[in-house]
Structure formats: C-alpha cells, structure tokens
XYZ file of C-alpha atoms in Angstrom:
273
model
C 0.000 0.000 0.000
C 1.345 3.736 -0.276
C 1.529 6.066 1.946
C 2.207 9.937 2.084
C 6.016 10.312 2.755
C 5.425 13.519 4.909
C 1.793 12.813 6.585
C 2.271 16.054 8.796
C 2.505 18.202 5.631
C -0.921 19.805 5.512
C -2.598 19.278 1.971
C -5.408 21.146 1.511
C -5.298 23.786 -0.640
C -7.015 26.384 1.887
C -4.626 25.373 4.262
C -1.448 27.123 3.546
C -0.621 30.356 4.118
C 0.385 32.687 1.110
C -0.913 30.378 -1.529
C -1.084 26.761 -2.473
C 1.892 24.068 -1.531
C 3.382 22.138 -4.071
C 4.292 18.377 -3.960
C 6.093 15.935 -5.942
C 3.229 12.896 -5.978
C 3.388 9.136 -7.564
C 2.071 7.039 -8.228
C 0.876 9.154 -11.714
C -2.119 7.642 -12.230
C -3.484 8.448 -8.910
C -1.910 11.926 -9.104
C -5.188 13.833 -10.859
C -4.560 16.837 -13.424
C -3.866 19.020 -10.803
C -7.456 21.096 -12.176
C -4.667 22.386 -15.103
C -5.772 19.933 -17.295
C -6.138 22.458 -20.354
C -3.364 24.443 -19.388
C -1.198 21.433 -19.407
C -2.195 20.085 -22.570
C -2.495 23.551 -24.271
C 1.183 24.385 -23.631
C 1.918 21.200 -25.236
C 0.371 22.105 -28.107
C 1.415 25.616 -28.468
C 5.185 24.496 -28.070
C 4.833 22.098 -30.791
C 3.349 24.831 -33.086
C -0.391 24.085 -33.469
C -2.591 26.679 -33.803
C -5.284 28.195 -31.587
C -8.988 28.521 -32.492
C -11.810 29.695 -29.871
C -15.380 29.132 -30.978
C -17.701 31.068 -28.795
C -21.682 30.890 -29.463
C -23.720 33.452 -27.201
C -27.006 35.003 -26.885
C -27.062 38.986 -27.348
C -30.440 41.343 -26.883
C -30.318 44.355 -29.291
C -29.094 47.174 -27.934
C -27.221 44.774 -25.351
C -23.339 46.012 -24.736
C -20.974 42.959 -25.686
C -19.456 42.413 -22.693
C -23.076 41.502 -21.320
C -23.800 38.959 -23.876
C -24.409 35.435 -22.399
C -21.984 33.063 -23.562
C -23.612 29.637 -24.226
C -21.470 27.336 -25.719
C -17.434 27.967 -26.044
C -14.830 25.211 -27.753
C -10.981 25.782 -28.137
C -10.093 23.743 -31.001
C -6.020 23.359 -31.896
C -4.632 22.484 -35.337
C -1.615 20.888 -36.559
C 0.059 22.606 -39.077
C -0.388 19.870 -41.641
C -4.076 20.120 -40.771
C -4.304 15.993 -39.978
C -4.693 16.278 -36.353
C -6.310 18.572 -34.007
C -6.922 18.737 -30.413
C -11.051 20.396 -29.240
C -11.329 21.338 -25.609
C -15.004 20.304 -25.347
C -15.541 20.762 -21.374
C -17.364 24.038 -21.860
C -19.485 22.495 -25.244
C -21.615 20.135 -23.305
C -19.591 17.145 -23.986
C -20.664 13.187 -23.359
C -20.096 11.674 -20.856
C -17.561 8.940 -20.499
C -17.709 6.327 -17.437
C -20.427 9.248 -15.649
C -17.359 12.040 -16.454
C -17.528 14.518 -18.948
C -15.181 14.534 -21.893
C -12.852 17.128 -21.676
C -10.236 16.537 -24.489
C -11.076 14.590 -27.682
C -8.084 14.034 -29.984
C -8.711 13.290 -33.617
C -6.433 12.776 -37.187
C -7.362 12.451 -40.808
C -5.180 10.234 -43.365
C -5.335 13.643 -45.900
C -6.469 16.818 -45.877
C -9.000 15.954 -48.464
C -11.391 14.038 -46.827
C -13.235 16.485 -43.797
C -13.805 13.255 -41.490
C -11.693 11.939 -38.796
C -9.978 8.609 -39.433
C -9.921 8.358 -35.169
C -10.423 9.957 -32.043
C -9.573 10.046 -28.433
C -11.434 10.892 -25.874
C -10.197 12.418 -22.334
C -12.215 13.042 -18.839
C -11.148 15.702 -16.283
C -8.832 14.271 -13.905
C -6.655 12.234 -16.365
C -2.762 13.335 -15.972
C -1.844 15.976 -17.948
C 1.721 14.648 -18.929
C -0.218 11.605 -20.279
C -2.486 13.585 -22.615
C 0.955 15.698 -23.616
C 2.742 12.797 -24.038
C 0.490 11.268 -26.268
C 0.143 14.636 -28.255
C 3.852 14.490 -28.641
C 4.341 11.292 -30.247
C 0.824 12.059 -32.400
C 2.973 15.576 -33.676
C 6.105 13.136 -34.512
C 4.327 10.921 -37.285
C 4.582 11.647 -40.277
C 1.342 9.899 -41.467
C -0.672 10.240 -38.177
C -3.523 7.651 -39.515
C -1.538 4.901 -40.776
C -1.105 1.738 -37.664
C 2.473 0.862 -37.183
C 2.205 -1.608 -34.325
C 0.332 -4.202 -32.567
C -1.581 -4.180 -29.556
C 1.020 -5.975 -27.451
C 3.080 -2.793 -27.570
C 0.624 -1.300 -25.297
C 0.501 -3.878 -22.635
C 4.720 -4.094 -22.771
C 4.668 -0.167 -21.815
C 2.736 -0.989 -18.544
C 4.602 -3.402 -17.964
C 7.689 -1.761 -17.981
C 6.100 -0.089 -14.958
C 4.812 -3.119 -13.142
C 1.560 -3.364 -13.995
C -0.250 -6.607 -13.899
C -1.239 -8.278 -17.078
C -5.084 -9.631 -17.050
C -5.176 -13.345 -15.236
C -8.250 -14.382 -17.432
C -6.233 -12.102 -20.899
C -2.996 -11.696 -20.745
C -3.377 -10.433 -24.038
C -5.873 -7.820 -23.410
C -5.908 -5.563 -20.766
C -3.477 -5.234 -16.991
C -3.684 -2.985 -13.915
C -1.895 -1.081 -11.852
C -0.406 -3.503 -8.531
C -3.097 -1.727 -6.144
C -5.826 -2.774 -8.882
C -7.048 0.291 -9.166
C -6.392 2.164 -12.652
C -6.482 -0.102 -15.409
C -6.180 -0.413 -19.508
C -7.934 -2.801 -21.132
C -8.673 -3.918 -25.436
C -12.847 -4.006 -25.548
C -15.522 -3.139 -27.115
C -15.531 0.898 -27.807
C -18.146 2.887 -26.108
C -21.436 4.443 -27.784
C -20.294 7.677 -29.883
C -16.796 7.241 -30.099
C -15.790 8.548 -33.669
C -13.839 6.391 -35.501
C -13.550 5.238 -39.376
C -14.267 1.387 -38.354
C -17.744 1.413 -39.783
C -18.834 -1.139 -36.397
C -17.769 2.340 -34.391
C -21.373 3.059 -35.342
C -22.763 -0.186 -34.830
C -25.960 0.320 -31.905
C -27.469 -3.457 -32.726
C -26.741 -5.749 -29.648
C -26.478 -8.937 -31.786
C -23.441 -7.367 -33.439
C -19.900 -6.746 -31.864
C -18.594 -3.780 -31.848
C -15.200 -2.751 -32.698
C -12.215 -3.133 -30.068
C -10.174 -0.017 -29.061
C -8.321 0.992 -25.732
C -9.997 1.709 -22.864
C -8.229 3.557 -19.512
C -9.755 4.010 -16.099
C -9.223 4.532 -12.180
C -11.597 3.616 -9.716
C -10.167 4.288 -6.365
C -13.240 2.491 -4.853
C -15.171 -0.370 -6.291
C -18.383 0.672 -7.460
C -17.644 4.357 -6.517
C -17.471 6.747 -9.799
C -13.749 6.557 -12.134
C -11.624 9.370 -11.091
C -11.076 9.671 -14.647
C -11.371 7.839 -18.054
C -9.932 7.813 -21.410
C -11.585 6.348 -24.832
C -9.268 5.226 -28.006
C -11.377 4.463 -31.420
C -10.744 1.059 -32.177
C -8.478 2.858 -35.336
C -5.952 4.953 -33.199
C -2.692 3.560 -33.338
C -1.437 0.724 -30.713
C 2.171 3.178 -30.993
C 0.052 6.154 -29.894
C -1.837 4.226 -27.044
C 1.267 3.208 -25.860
C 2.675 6.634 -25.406
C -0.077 7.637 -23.274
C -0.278 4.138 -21.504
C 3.535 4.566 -20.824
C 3.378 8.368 -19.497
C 0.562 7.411 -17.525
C 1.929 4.174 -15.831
C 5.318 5.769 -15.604
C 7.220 5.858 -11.513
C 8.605 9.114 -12.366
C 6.695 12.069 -9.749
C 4.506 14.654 -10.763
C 4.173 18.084 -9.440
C 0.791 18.962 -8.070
C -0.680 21.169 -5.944
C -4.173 20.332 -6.158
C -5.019 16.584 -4.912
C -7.743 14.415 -5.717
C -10.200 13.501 -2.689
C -10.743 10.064 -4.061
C -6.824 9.001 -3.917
C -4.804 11.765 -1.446
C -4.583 9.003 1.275
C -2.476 6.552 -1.288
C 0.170 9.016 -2.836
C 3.345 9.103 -2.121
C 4.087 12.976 -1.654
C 7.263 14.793 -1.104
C 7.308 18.787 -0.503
C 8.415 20.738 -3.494
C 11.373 22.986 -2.609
C-alpha cells in the first residue's frame, strides 16, 4: 500500500498560508490533473506549433453592450500545421459523458487533408494526468502519417509493464492494472459515440460486436465513480496508445498542488522545494 512520505505536511489547498503548496506525488495515475488539465495540454500544443482557435456561441439582446452577452457554448479547437490532427477542448461544449465524467479533451487525425472526417479519435475526462495527454500529443505531432497503424496491440501492454503493472489473469493479451488494482487499460468493445472510421464504431445493434479499441480508467473504490477515463477508437494507433499508456503508468513524480479527494490518502508525496 502507499503512503504519504510527509503525513504532517498539511494538503489542503485552503490550508497554507500565502498560496497553495506544491508536492512531488506518484504514483501518476493516482496523481489527478492538478485542475490544469487544459493548461497542461495547451502548452503542449502551443510548443509544438499548433494553432489556436476559440469558438464562442452566445445570446445577445439588441441594444445589449458585448461584454453583457451570455456566452452559451465555447470550444478551443487546436490544429496541426499539416491540418491531420487537431486537439477540441469540449468541457465548456456540453460534452458526453464517459464512465459518468464529462469529456474534456477529444483528440482526432485524418489520413489527408481531403477528406473532412476523422480517421480516429480520443477521448479524455477531467482528472486524467496531464503529462499523459501531452505525451500522447507528442508522439501524435512526430508521425509523419498520423492515420496509418504501425504496431500491434502488445506494444501497449509491454509499456505498462515496464512499470509493473499486472497483465489480465483471465487475458494476458488484453488488458493489466496497476499492482493496487485500481487504474487499469484494457482492449474491448468501444463505447457508444466514439468517432472512428471502423464502420462497427457506429454499430448500436446488440447482436453485433462492436469494434475493439483501448480503454483507460481509475476507480479508487469499487463501485464508486472513475476518477477519470480515457476512450481510443478502435483505429488509433497501438504506438500512440502506448505513449499515453507509458506516461501514464510511468514511476517518475509529478508536481501537483491540487489533490484528488478520491486518492490523497495513497500518494506518495514529497514537498516541493
């Protein structure tokens, strides 16, 4: 089990005096986004070079100043300069909900700039790490063709691994878990609305399967709701997957200032100096 390394440290954010205290935190996947989960992600981005788009939809009266306008719906979408991939911040555009928690990034790419549909998309909740989502973003900026599969599933499970995760007693093959059996990765069927080219994607009869992509969760208590999710269309690449399953899964501390309720009591946390 883990345990804080300084339990006298006080954690709560109200608590300190003269602002919030930071902490180095592990395990990762426990760690939250530290409620910076667009910041985090949107730095990435803007380092690599993608470009910035904000979307806002409002109601106005006549006559009615524009500062008072009601904003109604607003998305931040980011582009790759190729135009194959992009990056929509959907938390404030009434996203779906995925495992009871609303989708907060969804990742897609395009084989060529010709065709206006997605060839897949990923799908991230509040409270996934930010360096996984970066990470992932990263090695989705590095390929050249960002559509094209250039590994196999197993790929995915050996990053975890690397990590000590435990493969799946009953599938070794498809899916493992953290050692405290709480955040997990498994190869299953793909949720209701995730995009994706496979045509099953859109399958909704029961008698038919539906296409397999990777699925990431924690549940800090059985039955109690995820502390955060993360879809992959059954067409995203197993290399991509496994840049995000690596980040996430990785030993290596985070630096947070903001925990999560749900797993404060099983980090290992060290004072920032």
């Amino acid at each position: 089990m883990e345990a804080p390394l300084y339990p006298d440290f006080p954690l709560d954010p109200s608590t300190p005096s003269g602002g919030q205290s930071a902490f180095w935190v592990g395990p990762r996947h426990l760690a939250g986004d530290d409620r910076r989960l667009y910041d985090a992600v949107a730095d990435t981005l803007s380092g690599l070079g993608w470009t910035s788009l904000t979307i806002v939809r409002g109601r106005q009266e006549p006559g009615e100043a524009e500062e008072d306008r009601q904003v109604v719906r607003s998305t931040v979408l980011h582009l790759s300069p190729d135009n194959l991939r992009w990056a929509q911040w959907s938390l404030a555009d009434e996203p779906f909900l995925l495992g009871a928690l609303p989708i907060a990034w969804q990742i897609s790419a395009r084989a060529e700039t010709s065709s206006p549909l997605a060839q897949w998309s990923a799908y991230f909740t509040p409270g996934v790490p930010g360096e996984a989502v970066a990470d992932f973003l990263v090695a989705l900026d590095a390929r050249d063709q960002p559509a094209v599969p250039l590994a196999g599933p197993e790929l995915v499970l050996d990053a975890v691994a690397a990590h000590g995760w435990l493969r799946d007693v009953d599938d070794p093959s498809g899916g493992a878990t953290d050692p405290t059996f709480t955040s997990h990765i498994a190869l299953c069927e793909v949720p209701s609305l995730i995009q994706d080219a496979d045509p099953r994607a859109l399958t909704t009869e029961t008698e038919e399967a539906r296409a397999a992509g990777w699925q990431a969760w924690a549940e800090p208590v059985l039955g109690a709701p995820c502390l955060w999710a993360a879809s992959f269309g059954s067409s995203v690449p197993h290399d991509l997957v496994a840049a995000f399953a690596a980040s996430l899964s990785s030993i290596a501390p985070v630096l947070r200032r903001v925990l999560p309720e749900s797993t404060r009591e099983r980090l290992l946390r060290a004072p920032a100096c």
